[in-house]
Short mmCIF file of C-alpha atoms in Angstrom, two decimals:
data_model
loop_
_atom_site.label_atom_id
_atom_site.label_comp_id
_atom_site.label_asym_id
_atom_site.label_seq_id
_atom_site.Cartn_x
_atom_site.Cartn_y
_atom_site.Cartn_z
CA UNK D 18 7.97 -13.53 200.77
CA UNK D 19 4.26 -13.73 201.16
CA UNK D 20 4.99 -15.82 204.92
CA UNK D 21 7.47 -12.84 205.33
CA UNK D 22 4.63 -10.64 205.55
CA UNK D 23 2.24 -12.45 207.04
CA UNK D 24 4.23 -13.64 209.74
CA UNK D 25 4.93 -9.66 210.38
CA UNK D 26 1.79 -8.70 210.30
CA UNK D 27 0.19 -11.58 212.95
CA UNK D 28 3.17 -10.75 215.34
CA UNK D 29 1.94 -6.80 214.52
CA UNK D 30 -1.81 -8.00 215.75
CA UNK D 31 -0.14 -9.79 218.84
CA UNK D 32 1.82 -6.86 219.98
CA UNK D 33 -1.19 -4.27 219.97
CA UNK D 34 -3.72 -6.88 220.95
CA UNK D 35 -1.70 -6.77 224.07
CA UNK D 36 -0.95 -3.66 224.60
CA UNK D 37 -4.67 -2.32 223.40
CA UNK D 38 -6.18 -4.49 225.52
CA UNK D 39 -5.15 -3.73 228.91
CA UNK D 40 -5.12 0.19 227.76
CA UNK D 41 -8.64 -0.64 226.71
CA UNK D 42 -9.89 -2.60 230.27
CA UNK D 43 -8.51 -0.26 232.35
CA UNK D 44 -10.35 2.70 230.12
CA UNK D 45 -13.98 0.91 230.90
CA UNK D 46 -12.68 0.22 235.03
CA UNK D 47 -11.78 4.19 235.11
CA UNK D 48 -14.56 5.34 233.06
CA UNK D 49 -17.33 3.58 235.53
CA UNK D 50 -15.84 4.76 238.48
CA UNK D 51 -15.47 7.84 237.33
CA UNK D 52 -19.42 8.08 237.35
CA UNK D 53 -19.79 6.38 240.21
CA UNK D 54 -17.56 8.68 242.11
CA UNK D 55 -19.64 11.68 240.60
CA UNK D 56 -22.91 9.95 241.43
CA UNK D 57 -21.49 9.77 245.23
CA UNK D 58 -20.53 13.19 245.37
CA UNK D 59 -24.19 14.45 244.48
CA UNK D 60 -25.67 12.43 246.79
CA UNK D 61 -23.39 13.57 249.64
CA UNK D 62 -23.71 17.21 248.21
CA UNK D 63 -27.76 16.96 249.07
CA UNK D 64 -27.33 14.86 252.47
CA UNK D 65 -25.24 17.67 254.08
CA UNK D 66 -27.35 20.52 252.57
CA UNK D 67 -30.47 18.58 253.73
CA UNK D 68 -28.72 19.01 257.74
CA UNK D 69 -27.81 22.81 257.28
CA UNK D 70 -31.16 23.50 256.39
CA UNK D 71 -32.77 21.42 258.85
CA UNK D 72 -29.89 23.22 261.43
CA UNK D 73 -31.26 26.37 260.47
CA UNK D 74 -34.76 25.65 261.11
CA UNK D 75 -34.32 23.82 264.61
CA UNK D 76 -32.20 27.22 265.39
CA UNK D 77 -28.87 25.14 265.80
CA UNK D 78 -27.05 27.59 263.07
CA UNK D 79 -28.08 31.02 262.35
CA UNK D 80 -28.93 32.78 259.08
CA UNK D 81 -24.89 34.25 258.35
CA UNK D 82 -23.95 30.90 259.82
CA UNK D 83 -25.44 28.62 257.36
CA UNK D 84 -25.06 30.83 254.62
CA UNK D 85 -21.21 30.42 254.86
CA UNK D 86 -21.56 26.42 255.31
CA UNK D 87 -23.79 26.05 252.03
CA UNK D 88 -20.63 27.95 250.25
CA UNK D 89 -18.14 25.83 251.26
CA UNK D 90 -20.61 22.81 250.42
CA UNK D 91 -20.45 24.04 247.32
CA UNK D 92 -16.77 24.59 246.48
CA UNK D 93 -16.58 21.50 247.83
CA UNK D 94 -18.75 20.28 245.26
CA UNK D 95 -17.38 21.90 242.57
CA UNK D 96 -13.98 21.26 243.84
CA UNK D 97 -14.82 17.24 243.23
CA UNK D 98 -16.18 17.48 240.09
CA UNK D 99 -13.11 19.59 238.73
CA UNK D 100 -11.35 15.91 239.97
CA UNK D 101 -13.67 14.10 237.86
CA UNK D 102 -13.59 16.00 234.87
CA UNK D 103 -10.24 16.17 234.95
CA UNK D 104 -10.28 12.70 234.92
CA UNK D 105 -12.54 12.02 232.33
CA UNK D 106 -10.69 14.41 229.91
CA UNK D 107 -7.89 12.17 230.48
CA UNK D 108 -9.60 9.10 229.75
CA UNK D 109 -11.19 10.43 226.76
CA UNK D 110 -7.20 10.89 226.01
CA UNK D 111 -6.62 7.16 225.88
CA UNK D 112 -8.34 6.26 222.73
CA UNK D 113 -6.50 8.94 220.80
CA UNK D 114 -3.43 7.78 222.63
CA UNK D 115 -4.40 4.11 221.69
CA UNK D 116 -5.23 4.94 217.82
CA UNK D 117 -1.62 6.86 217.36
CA UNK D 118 0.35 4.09 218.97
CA UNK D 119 -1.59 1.72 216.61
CA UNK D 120 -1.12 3.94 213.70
CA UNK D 121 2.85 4.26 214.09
CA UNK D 122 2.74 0.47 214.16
CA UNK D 123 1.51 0.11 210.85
CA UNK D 124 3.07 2.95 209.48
CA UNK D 125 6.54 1.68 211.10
CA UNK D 126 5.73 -2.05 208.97
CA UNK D 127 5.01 -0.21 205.91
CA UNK D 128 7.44 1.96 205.73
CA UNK D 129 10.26 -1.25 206.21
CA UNK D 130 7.99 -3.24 203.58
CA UNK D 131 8.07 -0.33 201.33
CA UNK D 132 11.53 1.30 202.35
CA UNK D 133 13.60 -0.71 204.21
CA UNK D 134 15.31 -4.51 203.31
CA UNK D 135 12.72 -6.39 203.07
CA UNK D 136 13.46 -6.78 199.36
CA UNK D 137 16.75 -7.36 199.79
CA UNK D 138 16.08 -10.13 202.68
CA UNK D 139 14.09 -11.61 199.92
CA UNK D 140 16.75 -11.78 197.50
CA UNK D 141 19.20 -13.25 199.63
CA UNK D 142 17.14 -15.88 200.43
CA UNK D 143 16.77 -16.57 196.55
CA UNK D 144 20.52 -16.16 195.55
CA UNK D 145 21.27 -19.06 198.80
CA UNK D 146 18.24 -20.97 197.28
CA UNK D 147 19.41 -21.42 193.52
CA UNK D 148 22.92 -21.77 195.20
CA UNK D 149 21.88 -25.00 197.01
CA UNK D 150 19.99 -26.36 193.96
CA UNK D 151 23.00 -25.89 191.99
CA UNK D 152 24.98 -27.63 194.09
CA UNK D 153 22.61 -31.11 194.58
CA UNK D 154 21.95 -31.10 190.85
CA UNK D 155 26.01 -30.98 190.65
CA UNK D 156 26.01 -34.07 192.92
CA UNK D 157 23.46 -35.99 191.59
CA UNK D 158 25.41 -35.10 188.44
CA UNK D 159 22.40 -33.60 186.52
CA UNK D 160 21.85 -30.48 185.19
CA UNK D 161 20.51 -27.63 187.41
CA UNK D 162 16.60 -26.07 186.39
CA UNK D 163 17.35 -22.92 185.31
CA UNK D 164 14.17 -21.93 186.35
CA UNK D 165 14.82 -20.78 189.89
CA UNK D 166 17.60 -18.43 188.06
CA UNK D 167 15.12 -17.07 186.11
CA UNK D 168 12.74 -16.78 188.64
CA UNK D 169 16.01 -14.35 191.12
CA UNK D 170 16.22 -12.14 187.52
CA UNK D 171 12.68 -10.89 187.72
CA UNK D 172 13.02 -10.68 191.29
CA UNK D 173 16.07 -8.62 190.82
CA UNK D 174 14.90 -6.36 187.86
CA UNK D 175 11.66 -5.56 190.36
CA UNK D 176 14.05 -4.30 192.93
CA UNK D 177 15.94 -2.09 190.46
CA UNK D 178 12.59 -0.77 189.73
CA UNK D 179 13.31 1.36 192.99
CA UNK D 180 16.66 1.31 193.76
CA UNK D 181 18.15 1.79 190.06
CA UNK D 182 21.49 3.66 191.31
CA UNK D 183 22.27 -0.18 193.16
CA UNK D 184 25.22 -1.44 191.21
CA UNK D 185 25.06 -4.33 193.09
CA UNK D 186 21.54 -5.68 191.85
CA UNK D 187 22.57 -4.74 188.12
CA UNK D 188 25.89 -6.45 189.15
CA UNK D 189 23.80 -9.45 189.98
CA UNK D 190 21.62 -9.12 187.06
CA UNK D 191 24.36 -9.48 184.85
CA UNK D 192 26.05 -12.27 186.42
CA UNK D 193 22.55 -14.55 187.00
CA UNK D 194 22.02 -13.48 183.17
CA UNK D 195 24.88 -14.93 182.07
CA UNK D 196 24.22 -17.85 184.21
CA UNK D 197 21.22 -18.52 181.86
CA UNK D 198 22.66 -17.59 178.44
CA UNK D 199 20.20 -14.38 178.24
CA UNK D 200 23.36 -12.39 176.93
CA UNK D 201 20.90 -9.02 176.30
CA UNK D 202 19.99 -9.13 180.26
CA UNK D 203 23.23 -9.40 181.53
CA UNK D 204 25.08 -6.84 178.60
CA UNK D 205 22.69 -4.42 180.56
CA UNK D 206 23.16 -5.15 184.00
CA UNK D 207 26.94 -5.01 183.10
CA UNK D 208 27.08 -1.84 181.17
CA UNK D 209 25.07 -0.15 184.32
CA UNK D 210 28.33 -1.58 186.13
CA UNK D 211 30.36 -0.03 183.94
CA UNK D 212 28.93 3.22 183.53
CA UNK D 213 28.32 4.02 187.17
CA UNK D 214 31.54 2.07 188.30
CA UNK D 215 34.14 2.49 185.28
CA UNK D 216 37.08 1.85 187.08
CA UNK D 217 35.73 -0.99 189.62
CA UNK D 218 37.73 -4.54 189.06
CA UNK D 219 36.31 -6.66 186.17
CA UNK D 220 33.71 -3.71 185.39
CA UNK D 221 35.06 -3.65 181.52
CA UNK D 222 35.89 -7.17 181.14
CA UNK D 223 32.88 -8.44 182.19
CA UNK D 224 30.50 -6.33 180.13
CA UNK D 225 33.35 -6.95 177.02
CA UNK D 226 32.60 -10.70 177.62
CA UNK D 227 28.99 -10.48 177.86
CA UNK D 228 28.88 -8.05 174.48
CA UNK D 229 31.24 -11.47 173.18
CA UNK D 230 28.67 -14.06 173.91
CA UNK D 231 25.87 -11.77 172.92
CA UNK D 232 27.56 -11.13 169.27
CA UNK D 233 27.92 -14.97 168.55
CA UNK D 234 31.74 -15.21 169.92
CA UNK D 235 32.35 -12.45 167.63
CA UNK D 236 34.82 -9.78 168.87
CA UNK D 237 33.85 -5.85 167.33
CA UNK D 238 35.60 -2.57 168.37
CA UNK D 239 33.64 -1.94 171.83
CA UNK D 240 34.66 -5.46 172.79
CA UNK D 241 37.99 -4.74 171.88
CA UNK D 242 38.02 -1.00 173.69
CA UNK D 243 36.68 -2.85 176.84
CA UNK D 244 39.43 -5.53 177.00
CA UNK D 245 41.90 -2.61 176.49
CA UNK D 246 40.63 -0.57 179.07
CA UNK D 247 40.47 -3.56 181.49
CA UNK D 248 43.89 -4.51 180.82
CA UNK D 249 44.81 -1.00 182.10
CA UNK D 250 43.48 -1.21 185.38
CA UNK D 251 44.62 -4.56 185.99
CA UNK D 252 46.72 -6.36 183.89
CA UNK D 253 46.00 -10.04 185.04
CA UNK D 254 42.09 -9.71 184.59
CA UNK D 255 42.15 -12.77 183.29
CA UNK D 256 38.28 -12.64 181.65
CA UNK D 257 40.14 -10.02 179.52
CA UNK D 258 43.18 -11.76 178.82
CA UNK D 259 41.23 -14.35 177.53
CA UNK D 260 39.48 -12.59 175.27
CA UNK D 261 42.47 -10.58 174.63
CA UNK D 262 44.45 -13.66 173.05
CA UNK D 263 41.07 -14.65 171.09
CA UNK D 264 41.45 -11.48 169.41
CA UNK D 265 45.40 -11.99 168.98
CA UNK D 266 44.33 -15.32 167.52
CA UNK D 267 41.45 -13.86 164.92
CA UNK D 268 44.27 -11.97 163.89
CA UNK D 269 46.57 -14.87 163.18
CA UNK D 270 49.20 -13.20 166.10
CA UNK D 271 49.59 -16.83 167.47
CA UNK D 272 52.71 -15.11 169.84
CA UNK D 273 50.50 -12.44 171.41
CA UNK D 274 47.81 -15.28 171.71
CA UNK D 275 49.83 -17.31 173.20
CA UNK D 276 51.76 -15.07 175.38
CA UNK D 277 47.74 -13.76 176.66
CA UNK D 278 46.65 -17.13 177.33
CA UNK D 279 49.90 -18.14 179.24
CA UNK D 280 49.56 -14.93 180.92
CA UNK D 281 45.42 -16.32 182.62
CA UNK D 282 46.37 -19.40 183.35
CA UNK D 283 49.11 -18.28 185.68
CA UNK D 284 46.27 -16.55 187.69
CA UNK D 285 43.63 -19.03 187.03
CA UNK D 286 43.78 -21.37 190.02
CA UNK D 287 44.28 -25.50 189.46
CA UNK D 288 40.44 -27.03 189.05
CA UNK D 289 39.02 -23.64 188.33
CA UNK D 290 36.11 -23.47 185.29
CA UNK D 291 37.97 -22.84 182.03
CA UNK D 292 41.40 -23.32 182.73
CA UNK D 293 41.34 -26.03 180.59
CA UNK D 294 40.27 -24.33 177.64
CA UNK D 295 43.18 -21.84 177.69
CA UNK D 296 45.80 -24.37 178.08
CA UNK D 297 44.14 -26.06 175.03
CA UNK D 298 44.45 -22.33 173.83
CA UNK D 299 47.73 -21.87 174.21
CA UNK D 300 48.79 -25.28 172.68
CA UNK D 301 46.90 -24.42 169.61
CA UNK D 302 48.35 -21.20 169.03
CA UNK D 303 51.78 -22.94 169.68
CA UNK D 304 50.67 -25.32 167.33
CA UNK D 305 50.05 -22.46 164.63
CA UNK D 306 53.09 -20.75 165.10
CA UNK D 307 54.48 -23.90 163.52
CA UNK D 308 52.13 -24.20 160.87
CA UNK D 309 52.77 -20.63 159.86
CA UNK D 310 56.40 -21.34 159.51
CA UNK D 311 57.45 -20.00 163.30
CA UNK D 312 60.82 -21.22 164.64
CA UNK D 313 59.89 -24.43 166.64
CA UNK D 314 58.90 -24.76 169.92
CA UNK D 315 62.24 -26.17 170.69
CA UNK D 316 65.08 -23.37 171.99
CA UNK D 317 68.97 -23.86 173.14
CA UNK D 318 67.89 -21.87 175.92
CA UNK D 319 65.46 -23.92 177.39
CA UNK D 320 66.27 -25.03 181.21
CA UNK D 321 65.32 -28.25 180.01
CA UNK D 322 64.52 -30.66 177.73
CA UNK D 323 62.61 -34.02 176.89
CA UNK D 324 63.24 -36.06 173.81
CA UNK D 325 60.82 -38.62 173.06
CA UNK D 326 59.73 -41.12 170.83
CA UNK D 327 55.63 -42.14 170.60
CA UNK D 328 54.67 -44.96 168.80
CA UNK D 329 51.22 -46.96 168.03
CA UNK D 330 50.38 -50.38 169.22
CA UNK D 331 49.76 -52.96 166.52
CA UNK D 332 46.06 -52.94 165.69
CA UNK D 333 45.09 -48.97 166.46
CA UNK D 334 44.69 -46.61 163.74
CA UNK D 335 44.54 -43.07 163.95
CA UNK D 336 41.18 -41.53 162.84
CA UNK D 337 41.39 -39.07 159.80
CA UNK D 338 41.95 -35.45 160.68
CA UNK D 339 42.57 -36.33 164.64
CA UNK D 340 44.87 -34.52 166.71
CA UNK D 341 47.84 -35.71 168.80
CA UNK D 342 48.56 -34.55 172.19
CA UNK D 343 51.91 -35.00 173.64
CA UNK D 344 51.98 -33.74 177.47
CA UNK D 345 54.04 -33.99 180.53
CA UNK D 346 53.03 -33.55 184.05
CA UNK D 347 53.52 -34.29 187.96
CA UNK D 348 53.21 -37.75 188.70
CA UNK D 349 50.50 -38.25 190.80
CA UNK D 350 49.51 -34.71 191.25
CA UNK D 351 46.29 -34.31 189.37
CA UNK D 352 45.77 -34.27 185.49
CA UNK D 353 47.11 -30.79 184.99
CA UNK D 354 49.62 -30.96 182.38
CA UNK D 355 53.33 -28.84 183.04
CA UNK D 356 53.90 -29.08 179.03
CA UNK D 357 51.87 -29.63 175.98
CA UNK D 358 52.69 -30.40 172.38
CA UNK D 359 49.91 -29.99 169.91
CA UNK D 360 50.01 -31.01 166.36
CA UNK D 361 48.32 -33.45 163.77
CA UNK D 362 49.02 -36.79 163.60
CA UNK D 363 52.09 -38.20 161.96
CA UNK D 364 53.52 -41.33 160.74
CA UNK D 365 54.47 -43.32 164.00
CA UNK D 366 56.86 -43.63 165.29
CA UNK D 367 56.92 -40.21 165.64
CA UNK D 368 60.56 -37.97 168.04
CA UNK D 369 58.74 -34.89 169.57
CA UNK D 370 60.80 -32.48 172.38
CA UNK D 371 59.50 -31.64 175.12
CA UNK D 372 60.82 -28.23 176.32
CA UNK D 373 60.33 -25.40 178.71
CA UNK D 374 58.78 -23.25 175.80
CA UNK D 375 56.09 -25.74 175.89
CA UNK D 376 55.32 -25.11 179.50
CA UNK D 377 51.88 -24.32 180.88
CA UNK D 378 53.05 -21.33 182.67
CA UNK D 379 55.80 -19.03 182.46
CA UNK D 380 57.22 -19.60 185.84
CA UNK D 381 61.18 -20.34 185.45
CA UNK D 382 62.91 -23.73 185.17
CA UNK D 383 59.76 -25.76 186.13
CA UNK D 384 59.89 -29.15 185.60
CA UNK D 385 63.83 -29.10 187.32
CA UNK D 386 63.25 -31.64 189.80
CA UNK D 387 60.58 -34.01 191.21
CA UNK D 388 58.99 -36.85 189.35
CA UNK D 389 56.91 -36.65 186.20
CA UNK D 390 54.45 -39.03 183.78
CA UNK D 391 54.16 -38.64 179.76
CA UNK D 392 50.87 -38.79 178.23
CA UNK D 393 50.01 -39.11 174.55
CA UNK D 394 47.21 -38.81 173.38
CA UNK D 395 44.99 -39.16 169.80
CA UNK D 396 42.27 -36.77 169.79
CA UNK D 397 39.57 -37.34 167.08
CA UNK D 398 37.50 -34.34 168.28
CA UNK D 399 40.59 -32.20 168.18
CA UNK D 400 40.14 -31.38 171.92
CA UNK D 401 42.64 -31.40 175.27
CA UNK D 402 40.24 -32.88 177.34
CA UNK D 403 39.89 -36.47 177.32
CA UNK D 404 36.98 -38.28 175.12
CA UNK D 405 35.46 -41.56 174.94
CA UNK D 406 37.12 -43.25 171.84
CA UNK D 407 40.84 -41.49 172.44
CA UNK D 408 43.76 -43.18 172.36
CA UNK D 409 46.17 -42.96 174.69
CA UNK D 410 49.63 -44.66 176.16
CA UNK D 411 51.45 -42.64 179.13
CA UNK D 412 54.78 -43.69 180.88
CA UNK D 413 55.96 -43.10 184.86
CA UNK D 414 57.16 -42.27 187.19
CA UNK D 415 59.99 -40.31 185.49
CA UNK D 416 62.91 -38.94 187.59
CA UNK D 417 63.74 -35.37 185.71
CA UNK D 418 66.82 -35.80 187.22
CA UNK D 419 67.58 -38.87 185.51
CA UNK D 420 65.97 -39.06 182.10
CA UNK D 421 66.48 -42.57 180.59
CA UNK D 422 68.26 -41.74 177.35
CA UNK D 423 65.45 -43.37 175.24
CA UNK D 424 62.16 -42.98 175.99
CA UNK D 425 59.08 -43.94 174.26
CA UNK D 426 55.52 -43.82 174.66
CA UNK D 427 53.18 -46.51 173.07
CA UNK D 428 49.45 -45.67 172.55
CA UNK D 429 48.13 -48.72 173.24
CA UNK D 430 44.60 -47.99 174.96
CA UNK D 431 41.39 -47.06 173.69
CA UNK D 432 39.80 -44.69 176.44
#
């Protein structure tokens, strides 16, 4: 910012240095011959009275004669040095002239310093700064300082220091906040969202989630009016469908938890940050339903079925308390799985079905056709995503359309 300004204000210098400059020669130029010219005119004033008088004395003019010549020397005279006044008024004009144009200069760069986007140039220039160092920490695969983030929030609370009505800044506040994990920061800059923008997109869901974070991933009643409300205006906000299905799930509704859950990841894209976690979401609430004494995940309506048998290679052992993951998906099409089973680890071998009710998303007879791989997994942290230690065994390319009538899945790797 500071090379901002002072890059302003020497192109400021430049531009009146050369237009005061000039102005300023061509002030002295006038103002010397303007004397000069007056000087002349006195001395021709006295020269031609000098020859009427000496006219009048050799008898060339007579008395009524010269006494109308010396008058119209005189207007003459005076006549001139109107001229030069005139002149010299206008001159004295030029440093007034020269002072204003200087002054609305200045005033013109303060008043864009102090009014206009300066500020805002500013900020940009941070946002695309902590963007970039983001991004090469990301590729270096370290984590990124959170100092220039910190750094953009002060810059960004001194802005809203004059423009406090900007629901963009407190937007931004909120969302760098987060960013961070300063939870109090960003519950304000989303609750000025809210409150001067009620019915904007994400305006409830994302102060709900910040009020979340900020109460130690605890929902209480104004979390729980926000998700409501954003559910309202749009009912695939998927920030408050999550946290809509956490609540289901506090309140051992594993169906409505599920049914939430299923309901973001349809409109959370492949890849995207935290689609993960709901799928591992929705298999655990799936996985509760059956604990709780829920019909099984298997249905006579489903479009389709897989029956399958996983077993353990001789020489693995299952850790106490781990999890087993039983999940089908596209062969070669990314790790995304189509259908997950969930549940603790039994005696292998172990029959598990596969079925639509299982599925990832709700869209309708998914897994008809096309080719597909089986992956189980052993989970001693209890989570979806692959860890070192897991065991795992997968099997593919399968044809859906011709399912081998046994098919089994060893675990023979440790990952």
């Amino acid at each position: 910012m500071n090379e901002l300004y002072i890059g302003a204000f020497l192109l400021t210098l430049l531009a009146l240095a050369s237009v005061l400059w000039p102005m300023r020669r061509r002030a002295l130029v006038d103002s010397a011959a303007t004397e000069a010219r007056e000087e002349e005119n006195v001395q021709l004033y006295r020269e031609h009275h000098r020859e009427l008088e000496r006219s009048l004395a050799e008898g060339g003019i007579d008395q009524e004669q010269y006494q109308r010549l010396e008058l119209e020397l005189k207007r003459n005279l005076l006549a001139d040095q109107a001229a030069i006044g005139q002149r010299r008024y206008q001159n004295k004009g030029r440093p007034l002239l020269l002072v204003t144009a200087a002054l609305l200069v200045v005033g013109a760069l303060w008043w864009y310093l102090e009014r206009g986007s300066a500020a805002d140039v500013e900020l940009t220039r941070l946002q695309q700064q902590v963007a970039m160092d983001n991004f090469a920490a990301m590729q270096a695969g370290q984590q990124p300082d959170i100092e220039p983030t910190r750094a953009l929030i002060q810059a960004i609370e001194a802005r809203l220091k004059s423009r406090p009505d900007n629901t963009r800044y407190w937007y931004m506040l909120g969302r760098y906040a987060s960013q961070v994990g300063d939870y109090q920061r960003a519950e304000t800059g989303f609750r000025k969202v809210y409150e001067q923008s009620p019915n904007d997109p994400g305006a409830a869901s994302e102060l709900a989630q910040a009020i979340f974070l900020g109460n130690g991933n605890r929902i209480n009643d104004e979390v729980s009016f926000l998700v409501d409300r954003a559910l309202e205006g749009d009912s695939q906000d998927t920030t408050a469908l999550g946290l809509a299905g956490i609540r289901a799930f506090e309140a051992r509704n594993f169906r409505d938890a599920e049914r939430y859950w299923l309901r973001a990841v349809e409109s959370t894209p492949e890849g995207a940050p935290g689609r993960q976690a709901l799928m591992a979401g929705v298999a655990r609430a799936r996985s509760e339903q059956g604990a709780d004494g829920a019909p099984a995940p298997v249905s006579d309506s489903a479009s389709w079925q897989i029956p399958l048998t996983v077993s353990l290679a001789e020489g693995l052992e299952a850790p106490a308390g781990a999890t087993l993951f039983v999940f089908a998906r596209q062969y070669n099409a990314g790790p995304m799985p189509l259908a997950v089973y969930r549940g603790p680890v039994p005696q292998f071998p172990e029959s598990i079905i596969l079925d639509e009710t299982m599925a990832m998303t709700t869209k309708d007879r998914l897994m008809q056709e096309g080719q597909i791989e089986l992956v189980a997994r052993i989970s001693s942290s209890g989570q979806a995503m692959p860890q070192p230690g897991d065991l795992q065994g997968s099997l593919g390319p399968l044809d859906m359309g011709a399912l081998p009538e046994q098919i089994t899945v060893k675990i023979s790797e440790r990952l």
